[in-house]
Coordinates of C-alpha atoms in Angstrom, one line a residue:
Chain S
M1 CA 14.4 25.9 40.0
T2 CA 16.7 28.2 38.1
V3 CA 20.4 28.8 37.8
T4 CA 20.8 31.7 35.4
S5 CA 23.7 33.3 33.6
E6 CA 24.8 36.2 31.8
Q7 CA 22.4 36.1 28.7
H8 CA 23.1 36.3 25.0
I9 CA 27.0 35.4 25.0
E10 CA 27.6 33.8 22.1
G11 CA 27.7 29.9 22.1
K12 CA 26.3 30.3 25.8
R13 CA 22.9 30.5 27.1
D14 CA 19.9 29.7 29.5
V15 CA 17.8 26.6 28.7
T16 CA 14.8 25.2 30.3
F17 CA 14.6 21.6 30.3
R18 CA 11.0 20.4 31.2
V19 CA 11.6 17.0 32.5
F20 CA 8.6 14.4 32.9
R21 CA 8.3 13.4 36.7
L22 CA 6.6 10.5 38.1
N23 CA 7.4 8.5 41.2
P24 CA 4.7 5.8 41.5
Q25 CA 5.4 5.4 45.2
V26 CA 4.4 9.0 45.9
D27 CA 2.7 10.4 43.2
S28 CA -0.8 9.8 41.9
K29 CA -0.3 11.3 38.6
P30 CA 2.8 12.6 36.3
Y31 CA 3.8 16.1 36.2
F32 CA 6.6 18.3 34.8
D33 CA 9.3 20.2 36.4
D34 CA 11.3 23.1 34.9
Y35 CA 15.1 23.5 35.4
T36 CA 16.7 26.3 33.8
I37 CA 20.5 26.2 33.5
P38 CA 23.3 27.9 31.6
V39 CA 24.4 25.9 28.7
E40 CA 27.3 26.1 26.6
R41 CA 27.3 25.2 22.9
G42 CA 28.8 21.4 22.2
I43 CA 26.9 20.2 25.8
T44 CA 24.9 17.2 25.5
V45 CA 21.5 16.7 26.9
L46 CA 22.9 13.8 29.0
R47 CA 25.6 16.3 30.6
A48 CA 22.6 19.0 31.1
L49 CA 20.7 16.3 33.2
N50 CA 23.6 15.4 35.0
Y51 CA 24.0 19.3 35.6
I52 CA 20.5 19.3 37.4
K53 CA 21.0 16.4 39.0
E54 CA 24.2 17.2 40.6
N55 CA 23.5 21.2 41.3
I56 CA 19.6 21.5 41.5
D57 CA 17.5 18.6 42.2
A58 CA 19.2 15.2 43.0
S59 CA 15.8 13.3 42.9
V60 CA 15.6 13.4 38.7
S61 CA 16.0 9.7 37.8
Y62 CA 17.3 8.6 34.7
R63 CA 19.6 5.5 33.6
V64 CA 23.2 6.4 32.3
F65 CA 26.1 4.5 32.0
C66 CA 28.9 4.9 28.9
Q67 CA 28.1 8.5 28.3
A68 CA 29.4 8.0 24.8
G69 CA 26.8 6.3 22.7
I70 CA 27.7 2.8 23.1
C71 CA 25.7 1.1 25.9
G72 CA 22.2 2.6 25.1
S73 CA 21.1 3.2 28.8
C74 CA 20.1 6.9 28.2
G75 CA 17.2 6.3 25.4
M76 CA 14.8 9.1 26.3
R77 CA 12.1 11.2 24.4
I78 CA 13.8 14.6 23.8
N79 CA 11.5 16.8 22.1
G80 CA 9.1 14.1 21.3
I81 CA 11.5 11.9 19.4
S82 CA 13.1 9.0 21.2
K83 CA 17.2 9.2 21.1
L84 CA 20.1 8.9 23.1
A85 CA 20.7 11.7 25.8
C86 CA 24.5 11.2 25.3
T87 CA 24.4 11.6 21.5
T88 CA 22.0 14.6 21.5
Q89 CA 23.6 18.2 21.4
V90 CA 21.5 20.8 23.5
W91 CA 22.3 23.3 20.6
D92 CA 20.8 21.0 17.8
E93 CA 17.6 20.7 19.9
L94 CA 16.8 24.3 20.5
P95 CA 15.2 24.9 16.8
K96 CA 13.0 22.0 17.4
C97 CA 11.2 23.1 20.8
R98 CA 7.7 23.7 20.4
E99 CA 8.0 26.5 23.1
A100 CA 11.0 28.4 22.5
G101 CA 14.0 27.6 24.8
I102 CA 12.1 24.8 26.5
I103 CA 13.4 21.2 25.7
K104 CA 11.0 18.6 26.5
I105 CA 12.3 15.4 28.2
E106 CA 10.3 12.6 28.6
P107 CA 10.6 8.5 29.2
L108 CA 10.3 6.1 26.2
R109 CA 7.3 5.0 25.1
N110 CA 5.8 1.4 25.0
L111 CA 7.5 0.2 27.7
P112 CA 6.3 0.2 31.6
L113 CA 7.4 3.4 33.5
L114 CA 9.5 2.9 36.5
K115 CA 10.5 6.6 37.7
D116 CA 10.6 9.6 36.1
L117 CA 13.2 8.8 32.6
I118 CA 13.4 5.2 33.8
V119 CA 11.5 2.6 32.1
D120 CA 11.4 -1.3 32.6
M121 CA 13.2 -2.9 29.7
D122 CA 12.0 -6.5 31.2
P123 CA 9.2 -7.0 28.6
L124 CA 11.7 -6.4 26.0
V125 CA 14.5 -9.0 27.7
G126 CA 11.6 -11.3 28.0
K127 CA 10.6 -11.1 24.1
M128 CA 14.3 -11.6 23.4
K129 CA 14.0 -15.0 25.2
H130 CA 11.1 -15.9 23.8
Y131 CA 12.4 -15.8 20.2
R132 CA 15.6 -17.4 21.6
N133 CA 17.5 -14.5 20.1
W134 CA 21.0 -16.0 20.8
V135 CA 23.0 -18.5 18.6
E136 CA 22.4 -21.9 19.8
S137 CA 25.2 -23.8 18.4
S138 CA 25.0 -26.1 15.6
M139 CA 28.4 -27.7 16.1
P140 CA 28.3 -31.1 17.8
E141 CA 29.4 -30.9 21.2
P142 CA 32.5 -33.6 20.7
E143 CA 33.9 -31.3 18.2
M144 CA 33.3 -27.8 20.4
G145 CA 36.9 -26.2 21.1
K146 CA 38.5 -28.4 18.9
K147 CA 37.5 -26.8 15.5
E148 CA 37.1 -23.2 14.3
F149 CA 33.8 -22.1 13.2
L150 CA 34.6 -19.9 10.4
V151 CA 32.1 -17.0 9.0
S152 CA 32.7 -15.5 5.7
E153 CA 33.0 -12.1 5.0
E154 CA 30.0 -12.4 2.6
E155 CA 27.8 -14.0 5.5
F156 CA 29.1 -11.5 7.8
S157 CA 28.0 -8.7 5.5
R158 CA 24.3 -9.8 5.6
Y159 CA 23.8 -8.9 9.2
D160 CA 26.9 -6.7 10.0
K161 CA 24.5 -3.6 10.1
A162 CA 22.1 -5.7 12.7
T163 CA 25.2 -6.3 15.1
D164 CA 25.5 -2.3 15.7
C165 CA 22.2 -2.6 17.6
I166 CA 22.9 -1.3 21.4
L167 CA 19.0 -2.1 22.5
C168 CA 18.2 1.5 23.4
A169 CA 14.8 0.7 22.6
S170 CA 14.4 4.0 20.7
C171 CA 12.7 1.9 18.0
V172 CA 10.5 0.2 20.4
S173 CA 9.4 3.4 21.8
E174 CA 8.4 4.7 18.7
C175 CA 6.9 1.7 16.8
S176 CA 3.2 2.4 15.6
I177 CA 1.9 -1.3 16.2
L178 CA 3.4 -1.5 19.7
R179 CA 1.7 1.5 20.9
A180 CA -1.6 -0.4 19.8
N181 CA -0.6 -3.9 21.3
K182 CA 2.2 -4.2 24.1
E183 CA 2.1 -8.1 22.7
Y184 CA 3.8 -7.2 19.5
V185 CA 7.0 -8.6 19.1
S186 CA 8.7 -5.0 18.3
P187 CA 11.1 -4.1 16.2
A188 CA 14.4 -4.2 17.9
V189 CA 13.4 -8.1 18.8
L190 CA 12.8 -8.6 15.2
L191 CA 15.9 -7.2 14.1
K192 CA 17.9 -9.4 16.6
S193 CA 15.8 -12.6 15.3
Y194 CA 16.7 -11.7 11.9
R195 CA 20.3 -11.2 12.6
M196 CA 20.6 -15.0 14.3
N197 CA 18.2 -16.5 11.4
V198 CA 20.9 -15.6 8.8
D199 CA 23.8 -16.9 10.9
T200 CA 25.1 -20.3 10.0
R201 CA 26.6 -21.2 13.1
D202 CA 23.1 -21.1 14.6
S203 CA 20.8 -24.3 14.8
L204 CA 17.4 -22.6 15.9
H205 CA 16.4 -21.0 12.4
D206 CA 13.2 -23.0 12.0
V207 CA 12.1 -22.9 15.4
R208 CA 12.6 -19.2 15.9
L209 CA 11.1 -18.7 12.4
A210 CA 7.9 -20.7 13.1
E211 CA 7.6 -18.6 16.2
L212 CA 7.9 -15.3 14.2
V213 CA 5.3 -16.1 11.9
Q214 CA 2.5 -16.5 14.7
D215 CA 0.2 -13.6 16.2
H216 CA 1.9 -10.5 17.2
G217 CA 4.8 -11.7 15.3
V218 CA 6.5 -10.4 11.9
W219 CA 3.5 -9.9 9.8
D220 CA 1.9 -7.6 12.2
C221 CA 4.4 -4.9 11.6
T222 CA 2.6 -2.1 9.3
H223 CA 5.8 -0.7 7.4
C224 CA 5.4 2.8 8.9
Y225 CA 9.2 2.9 9.0
R226 CA 9.4 5.0 12.3
C227 CA 11.7 2.3 13.9
Q228 CA 14.3 2.8 10.7
E229 CA 13.9 6.6 11.0
T230 CA 14.8 6.8 14.5
C231 CA 17.5 4.0 14.8
V232 CA 20.0 5.9 16.8
K233 CA 22.7 3.8 14.8
N234 CA 21.0 4.2 11.3
I235 CA 20.6 0.2 11.1
P236 CA 17.9 -0.5 8.4
I237 CA 15.6 -2.5 10.8
M238 CA 12.8 -2.6 7.9
E239 CA 15.0 -4.6 5.7
A240 CA 15.5 -6.9 8.6
I241 CA 11.7 -7.3 9.2
H242 CA 11.6 -7.8 5.2
G243 CA 14.4 -10.0 5.4
I244 CA 12.5 -12.5 7.7
R245 CA 9.2 -12.2 5.8
E246 CA 11.2 -13.2 2.6
D247 CA 12.7 -16.3 4.5
A248 CA 9.5 -17.2 5.9
I249 CA 7.7 -17.2 2.2
E250 CA 10.8 -19.3 1.0
C251 CA 11.0 -21.7 3.8
R252 CA 7.6 -22.1 4.9
G253 CA 5.3 -21.3 1.8
L254 CA 2.8 -18.8 0.6
K255 CA -0.2 -20.1 2.6
D256 CA 1.4 -20.5 5.9
S257 CA -0.3 -17.4 7.4
A258 CA -2.6 -14.5 6.8
G259 CA 0.3 -12.2 6.1
A260 CA 1.8 -14.7 3.7
K261 CA -1.5 -15.3 1.8
H262 CA -1.9 -11.5 1.6
A263 CA 1.6 -10.8 0.0
E264 CA 0.9 -13.7 -2.4
A265 CA -2.0 -12.2 -3.5
F266 CA 0.0 -9.2 -4.8
M267 CA 2.1 -11.6 -6.7
S268 CA -0.5 -13.6 -8.5
D269 CA -2.4 -10.6 -9.2
I270 CA 0.6 -8.5 -10.8
E271 CA 0.8 -11.8 -13.0
K272 CA -2.4 -12.2 -14.1
K273 CA -3.7 -8.8 -14.6
G274 CA -1.0 -6.3 -13.8
K275 CA -3.4 -4.8 -11.3
L276 CA -4.5 -5.7 -7.7
V277 CA -7.8 -7.7 -7.5
E278 CA -8.8 -5.7 -4.4
A279 CA -12.5 -7.2 -4.0
T280 CA -11.2 -10.7 -3.3
L281 CA -8.2 -9.9 -1.2
P282 CA -10.0 -10.0 2.0
F283 CA -11.1 -13.7 1.1
R284 CA -7.8 -14.5 0.1
T285 CA -6.1 -13.2 3.0
N286 CA -8.5 -14.4 5.9
G287 CA -11.1 -16.6 4.3
V288 CA -14.6 -16.1 3.9
A289 CA -16.0 -16.3 7.5
W290 CA -13.7 -13.8 8.9
T291 CA -14.4 -11.8 5.8
V292 CA -18.4 -11.7 6.2
K293 CA -18.2 -11.1 10.2
N294 CA -15.7 -8.3 10.0
L295 CA -16.4 -6.5 6.6
L296 CA -19.9 -6.7 5.9
P297 CA -21.4 -3.7 7.7
M298 CA -18.9 -1.7 5.8
A299 CA -19.3 -3.3 2.6
V300 CA -23.0 -2.4 2.7
K301 CA -21.8 1.3 3.3
M302 CA -19.6 1.2 0.5
I303 CA -21.9 -0.4 -2.0
M304 CA -24.4 2.7 -1.3
K305 CA -21.3 5.2 -2.2
R306 CA -20.1 2.9 -5.2
R307 CA -16.9 2.7 -3.5
T308 CA -16.6 -1.1 -4.1
P309 CA -13.8 -2.5 -5.9
P310 CA -15.1 -4.0 -9.1
P311 CA -15.4 -8.2 -9.0
P312 CA -12.4 -9.9 -10.6
P313 CA -13.9 -10.3 -14.1
L314 CA -14.5 -6.5 -14.2
V315 CA -11.1 -5.6 -13.1
K316 CA -9.4 -4.3 -16.4
S317 CA -5.5 -6.0 -17.1
S318 CA -3.1 -3.3 -17.8
K319 CA -2.0 -2.6 -21.5
G320 CA 0.3 -5.0 -22.7
M321 CA -0.4 -7.8 -20.5
K322 CA 0.4 -10.4 -22.7
Q323 CA 4.0 -9.4 -23.2
F324 CA 4.4 -8.3 -19.7
R325 CA 3.3 -12.0 -18.4
E326 CA 6.1 -13.3 -20.6
E327 CA 8.5 -11.1 -19.1
F328 CA 7.3 -12.2 -15.6
R329 CA 7.5 -15.7 -16.1
E330 CA 11.1 -15.2 -17.6
M331 CA 11.9 -13.7 -14.4
T332 CA 10.5 -16.7 -12.4
E333 CA 13.0 -18.9 -14.4
H334 CA 15.9 -16.4 -13.5
V335 CA 14.7 -16.9 -9.9
K336 CA 14.7 -20.8 -10.2
D337 CA 18.2 -20.6 -11.4
D338 CA 19.5 -18.4 -8.8
H339 CA 17.9 -20.9 -6.1
K340 CA 19.4 -23.8 -8.0
T341 CA 23.0 -22.0 -7.7
H342 CA 22.2 -20.8 -3.9
N343 CA 21.7 -24.5 -3.0
K344 CA 24.4 -26.2 -4.5
Chain M
M1 CA 2.1 23.3 -20.0
K2 CA 4.3 20.9 -18.3
R3 CA 3.7 17.2 -18.8
Y4 CA 4.4 14.3 -17.0
A5 CA 3.7 10.3 -17.0
Y6 CA 0.9 9.8 -14.5
Y7 CA 1.1 6.2 -12.8
L8 CA -2.3 4.5 -11.9
S9 CA -2.6 3.2 -8.8
C10 CA -4.6 0.1 -7.9
I11 CA -6.7 1.8 -5.4
N12 CA -7.5 5.1 -7.5
E13 CA -8.6 2.7 -10.3
S14 CA -10.9 1.0 -8.1
M15 CA -12.2 2.2 -4.5
T16 CA -10.6 5.9 -4.8
K17 CA -11.7 6.9 -8.4
E18 CA -12.5 10.4 -7.1
V19 CA -8.7 10.9 -6.6
D20 CA -8.0 10.8 -10.7
R21 CA -11.3 12.4 -11.1
S22 CA -10.8 15.6 -9.3
I23 CA -7.1 15.8 -10.5
A24 CA -8.5 15.8 -14.4
L25 CA -10.5 18.6 -14.0
W26 CA -8.2 21.0 -12.3
Q27 CA -4.6 19.9 -13.9
K28 CA -5.0 22.3 -16.8
D29 CA -5.6 25.3 -14.6
L30 CA -2.2 24.9 -13.0
G31 CA -0.6 24.3 -16.2
I32 CA 0.3 20.6 -16.0
E33 CA -0.9 17.8 -17.9
L34 CA -0.6 14.2 -16.6
V35 CA -0.3 11.7 -19.4
H36 CA -1.9 8.4 -18.1
L37 CA 0.3 5.3 -18.1
H38 CA -2.0 2.8 -19.3
E39 CA 1.0 0.1 -19.7
S40 CA 1.9 0.5 -16.0
T41 CA 1.6 -2.4 -13.7
C42 CA 0.8 -2.8 -10.0
C43 CA 3.8 -1.6 -8.1
G44 CA 3.9 -4.6 -5.6
G45 CA 2.2 -2.3 -2.8
S46 CA 5.1 -2.9 -0.2
N47 CA 4.6 -6.6 -0.6
L48 CA 6.3 -7.7 -4.0
D49 CA 9.6 -6.9 -2.7
Y50 CA 9.8 -9.6 -0.1
V51 CA 8.0 -12.1 -2.0
S52 CA 10.5 -12.0 -4.9
P53 CA 12.8 -9.0 -5.0
K54 CA 13.7 -9.8 -8.6
H55 CA 10.0 -9.5 -9.9
F56 CA 9.9 -6.4 -7.8
A57 CA 12.9 -4.7 -9.7
L58 CA 11.7 -6.0 -12.9
V59 CA 8.0 -4.6 -12.5
N60 CA 9.2 -1.3 -11.5
A61 CA 12.0 -0.9 -14.0
R62 CA 9.3 -1.6 -16.6
N63 CA 6.9 1.3 -14.9
I64 CA 9.7 3.6 -14.8
A65 CA 11.1 2.6 -18.4
H66 CA 7.6 3.2 -20.0
A67 CA 8.0 7.2 -18.3
E68 CA 11.5 6.9 -19.5
K69 CA 10.4 6.2 -23.3
M70 CA 8.3 9.0 -23.3
G71 CA 10.8 11.2 -21.7
L72 CA 8.6 12.3 -18.6
D73 CA 8.9 12.3 -15.1
L74 CA 6.7 9.4 -13.5
V75 CA 4.5 11.2 -11.1
V76 CA 2.1 9.3 -8.5
S77 CA -0.6 10.1 -6.2
C78 CA -0.3 7.2 -3.7
N79 CA 2.2 7.4 -1.0
T80 CA 3.0 3.5 -1.0
C81 CA 3.2 3.5 -4.9
L82 CA 6.0 6.4 -4.5
M83 CA 7.9 4.8 -1.6
T84 CA 8.0 1.3 -3.4
I85 CA 9.0 2.4 -7.1
R86 CA 11.5 5.1 -5.6
S87 CA 12.9 1.9 -3.6
A88 CA 13.1 -0.2 -6.7
K89 CA 14.7 2.8 -8.3
K90 CA 17.3 3.1 -5.9
K91 CA 18.1 -0.7 -6.0
L92 CA 18.3 -0.6 -9.8
D93 CA 20.7 2.6 -9.8
A94 CA 22.9 1.1 -7.2
S95 CA 23.3 -2.1 -9.0
P96 CA 24.7 -2.4 -12.8
E97 CA 24.0 -6.3 -12.5
L98 CA 20.5 -6.0 -11.6
R99 CA 19.7 -3.2 -14.2
A100 CA 21.5 -5.5 -16.7
E101 CA 19.4 -8.4 -15.6
V102 CA 16.1 -6.5 -16.0
N103 CA 17.2 -4.8 -19.1
E104 CA 17.8 -8.0 -20.9
I105 CA 14.3 -9.1 -20.5
L106 CA 12.7 -5.8 -20.9
K107 CA 14.7 -5.7 -24.4
K108 CA 12.1 -7.8 -25.8
E109 CA 9.4 -5.2 -25.5
G110 CA 11.6 -2.4 -26.9
L111 CA 12.1 -1.2 -23.4
E112 CA 15.1 -0.1 -21.2
Y113 CA 15.4 1.1 -17.7
R114 CA 18.3 4.1 -17.8
G115 CA 17.4 5.8 -14.5
T116 CA 16.7 9.0 -16.3
S117 CA 13.2 9.7 -15.1
E118 CA 12.3 10.7 -11.5
V119 CA 9.7 9.5 -9.5
R120 CA 7.7 11.8 -7.8
H121 CA 4.5 12.5 -5.8
L122 CA 1.8 14.9 -7.2
L123 CA 2.4 17.4 -3.8
W124 CA 6.2 17.6 -4.8
V125 CA 5.0 18.6 -8.5
L126 CA 2.6 21.2 -7.2
I127 CA 5.1 22.8 -4.6
D128 CA 8.4 22.3 -6.9
D129 CA 7.2 22.9 -10.5
V130 CA 3.7 24.6 -10.1
G131 CA 4.8 26.7 -6.9
L132 CA 3.1 28.0 -4.3
E133 CA 2.5 31.6 -5.6
A134 CA 1.2 30.5 -9.1
I135 CA -1.2 28.4 -6.9
K136 CA -2.3 31.2 -4.9
S137 CA -2.9 33.2 -7.7
K138 CA -5.3 30.7 -9.2
V139 CA -7.3 30.2 -6.1
K140 CA -11.2 31.1 -6.4
V141 CA -12.5 29.9 -3.6
P142 CA -9.5 30.6 -0.5
L143 CA -10.2 27.7 2.2
S144 CA -10.2 30.5 4.9
K145 CA -13.1 29.2 6.9
Y146 CA -11.5 26.0 7.4
R147 CA -9.2 24.8 10.3
I148 CA -7.5 21.8 8.3
A149 CA -5.5 18.7 9.8
P150 CA -2.7 17.6 7.6
F151 CA -2.1 13.9 7.5
Y152 CA 0.9 13.1 5.3
G153 CA 1.2 9.2 5.9
C154 CA 4.3 7.3 6.0
H155 CA 5.3 6.5 2.9
I156 CA 5.9 10.3 1.5
L157 CA 8.2 10.6 4.5
R158 CA 10.0 7.4 5.6
P159 CA 12.4 6.0 4.7
S160 CA 13.9 9.5 4.2
T161 CA 16.7 7.7 2.7
V162 CA 14.3 6.7 0.0
L163 CA 12.2 10.1 -0.2
G164 CA 14.0 12.8 1.2
K165 CA 11.9 15.7 0.3
D166 CA 10.2 16.5 3.5
N167 CA 11.8 16.3 7.2
P168 CA 10.2 13.1 8.5
L169 CA 10.2 14.3 11.9
D170 CA 8.6 17.9 11.0
P171 CA 7.1 17.8 7.6
S172 CA 5.7 20.8 6.0
S173 CA 5.1 20.3 2.2
L174 CA 1.3 19.8 3.1
D175 CA 1.0 22.6 5.1
Q176 CA 2.5 24.9 2.9
L177 CA -0.2 24.0 0.1
I178 CA -3.1 24.3 2.6
E179 CA -1.8 27.8 3.5
A180 CA -1.3 28.7 -0.3
L181 CA -5.1 27.5 -0.7
G182 CA -6.0 30.2 1.7
G183 CA -6.8 27.3 4.9
K184 CA -5.5 27.2 8.2
T185 CA -3.4 24.3 9.3
I186 CA -4.1 22.9 13.1
P187 CA -1.1 22.0 15.0
Y188 CA -1.3 18.2 14.5
R189 CA 0.9 15.8 16.4
H190 CA -0.4 13.0 14.3
K191 CA 0.4 14.8 10.9
N192 CA 3.4 12.3 10.5
R193 CA 2.1 9.0 12.0
C194 CA 0.9 6.0 10.7
C195 CA -2.8 5.4 9.6
G196 CA -2.5 1.6 9.9
F197 CA -3.2 0.6 6.2
H198 CA -0.9 -2.0 5.7
T199 CA -2.0 -4.2 8.8
L200 CA -5.8 -3.8 8.2
L201 CA -6.1 -7.6 6.7
V202 CA -3.8 -9.1 9.2
A203 CA -3.9 -7.3 12.4
E204 CA -7.2 -5.1 12.3
E205 CA -7.4 -4.1 15.8
E206 CA -4.0 -2.9 16.0
S207 CA -4.6 -0.9 12.2
L208 CA -8.0 0.6 14.0
S209 CA -6.3 2.0 17.0
V210 CA -3.4 3.6 14.9
A211 CA -6.2 5.1 12.8
A212 CA -8.3 6.4 15.7
E213 CA -5.5 7.9 17.7
A214 CA -4.9 10.4 14.4
L215 CA -8.7 11.0 14.1
G216 CA -9.1 11.6 17.6
E217 CA -6.7 14.3 18.0
A218 CA -8.0 16.0 14.8
I219 CA -11.3 15.8 16.3
E220 CA -10.2 17.0 19.8
E221 CA -8.5 19.8 18.0
K222 CA -11.6 21.1 16.2
A223 CA -10.3 20.3 12.6
D224 CA -13.0 20.9 10.0
F225 CA -11.6 18.1 8.0
I226 CA -8.4 16.1 7.6
V227 CA -6.5 15.9 4.3
T228 CA -4.0 13.5 3.0
P229 CA -2.0 13.1 -0.3
C230 CA -2.7 9.2 0.2
P231 CA -5.5 7.2 -1.0
L232 CA -4.9 4.1 1.4
C233 CA -4.7 6.6 4.5
H234 CA -8.0 7.9 3.0
T235 CA -9.2 4.6 3.0
V236 CA -8.5 3.7 6.5
L237 CA -9.4 7.3 8.0
D238 CA -12.6 7.7 5.8
G239 CA -13.7 4.0 5.3
Y240 CA -12.9 2.6 8.4
Q241 CA -13.5 5.5 10.5
S242 CA -16.7 4.6 12.2
K243 CA -15.2 1.2 12.9
A244 CA -12.2 2.9 14.5
L245 CA -13.7 5.3 16.3
K246 CA -16.2 2.9 18.0
Q247 CA -13.3 0.4 19.1
A248 CA -11.8 3.7 20.7
H249 CA -15.2 4.6 22.4
I250 CA -14.9 8.3 20.6
H251 CA -18.2 9.5 19.6
S252 CA -17.9 11.9 16.7
S253 CA -16.8 12.2 13.2
I254 CA -14.5 14.0 10.8
P255 CA -14.5 14.4 6.9
V256 CA -11.1 13.1 5.3
F257 CA -10.4 14.9 1.7
H258 CA -7.9 13.8 -0.6
L259 CA -5.0 16.2 -1.7
S260 CA -6.6 16.7 -5.0
E261 CA -10.0 17.3 -3.7
M262 CA -8.9 20.1 -1.5
V263 CA -7.0 21.6 -4.4
G264 CA -10.3 21.6 -6.5
L265 CA -12.4 23.0 -4.1
A266 CA -10.0 26.1 -3.8
L267 CA -9.9 26.4 -7.5
G268 CA -13.7 26.7 -7.4
Y269 CA -15.1 23.3 -8.4
S270 CA -18.2 21.9 -6.4
P271 CA -17.9 18.8 -4.1
K272 CA -20.1 17.1 -6.4
E273 CA -17.9 17.3 -9.3
L274 CA -14.7 16.6 -7.2
G275 CA -16.5 13.3 -6.0
I276 CA -16.5 14.1 -2.6
K277 CA -20.0 12.8 -2.2
R278 CA -18.5 9.5 -2.8
H279 CA -16.9 9.6 0.8
I280 CA -18.2 7.2 3.6
V281 CA -18.0 10.1 6.3
S282 CA -19.8 13.1 4.8

């Protein structure tokens, strides 16, 4: 399937698009089709796909709408990385090809495949609904329409970047934990939950937060930063995830969930010893029963290799701990003062 | 001899002692001296920042200020310590108010965070300061018989706004070091993926599944061993390997080396001297 052009004209060359194909109604397994077409510098991957669909193979299926990086429809994996086809230049992709001159196009990961490059967005929409990611107004009904709901510039700055999300699902496709478990909340949903939870017009904060700290929620993120790194709008998604965690610790305490207990251990160990007491970290996060059941066989191997972390009394404190502890506690007073000012 | 303030990572002080032990063996061979910073404290391990952002800033301003007092760059050999301390530095450098607040506290210890010391990974020091040609010239036992899978780990690459040394989508620094030591790298799709360490105690099954994918590809590509610049990745890929592979129904195994051990092997030190026998998978 080739339409060739005169080669080696500067700014114009033949490029092969190796496109993932699967029509579940007909095909028993996926395959790739190669389409070689003449491409000029400045052409996007989406325009190349449009050319293929119009001139070579009308059966190639993908989602497209605005063609301008606004609607988020054309998310797909280009040379292995999830991004928008409409904002990706063919010329920028050429140096990234594993095989020279062949750009690989695949559907997003971590969502069910419908056909070729089209994935089913319903699971993502379902999670948005589950975490009620919309503003449920805190304004009493009789006042509605009579009073303005003002948002200060300072408040808006807290979620300004999060509102840039166009739900393209690139972050969903790149997420390490979602790859392991499709039940996981997913980065786009966490970002949206964060955005709603810092909005003072919303009344669902506590309900949403209680849901976010459950299994497959905010504590299951493994801090790999792949979501943030591939976000097509450069949104600091991990800051939003950490924002929810900070909020959860503040509103629900440090003993609320395994994730919070794990984080608390770092804080208290640093204050006491300046070092992490790793030997008791599993107990403090998950309790004795979990630790014995899950870690005992490995602990035996580690003892034999002398790799077990030392018991708490043998963890040597950092040098100058007495002074450090005073500094740490002084900062604790600062934080208390901040809260008082904030709550006024 | 170029000197650096060496940050002591919690994990290298307890579970992965072989990292510091192997660096101590060869550092002078490569013309560097890592001065141990015994006053440093835990960086917060990518957790303290959301428990208390202000304590996070204080702790790491202090860690860096100790290096600044010595007039040296701060060098770490753990990816998460690298990312965490660099994140704190970025926040401190961007906010005069935060800097003033922590310095007011640090003053009592005679310390001041000024932002003059860089925070760098040992891998970066080897490549940028020692240099690949110099390393090549010191190799006594080239790793030419090995096919090596380079596993970078997340926090030496991402977020690139904090790290910025390698292209996070296609990193090359560790590959370059392996080649300078005479080894052959395998094409390894999982090189810039996650090991799952940070959710081991919270979502173990998911973490092990993430680790098994990285291990599985290296096994499938017939690598002789995986090498990583991060002791946390090593802990998962070596310590949890049998559990991860069992969960994924993969009946095989693969040794995992620390960056510091791989360098030591090429410079002529024995596996015993380097502490390689301490690994769970041999």
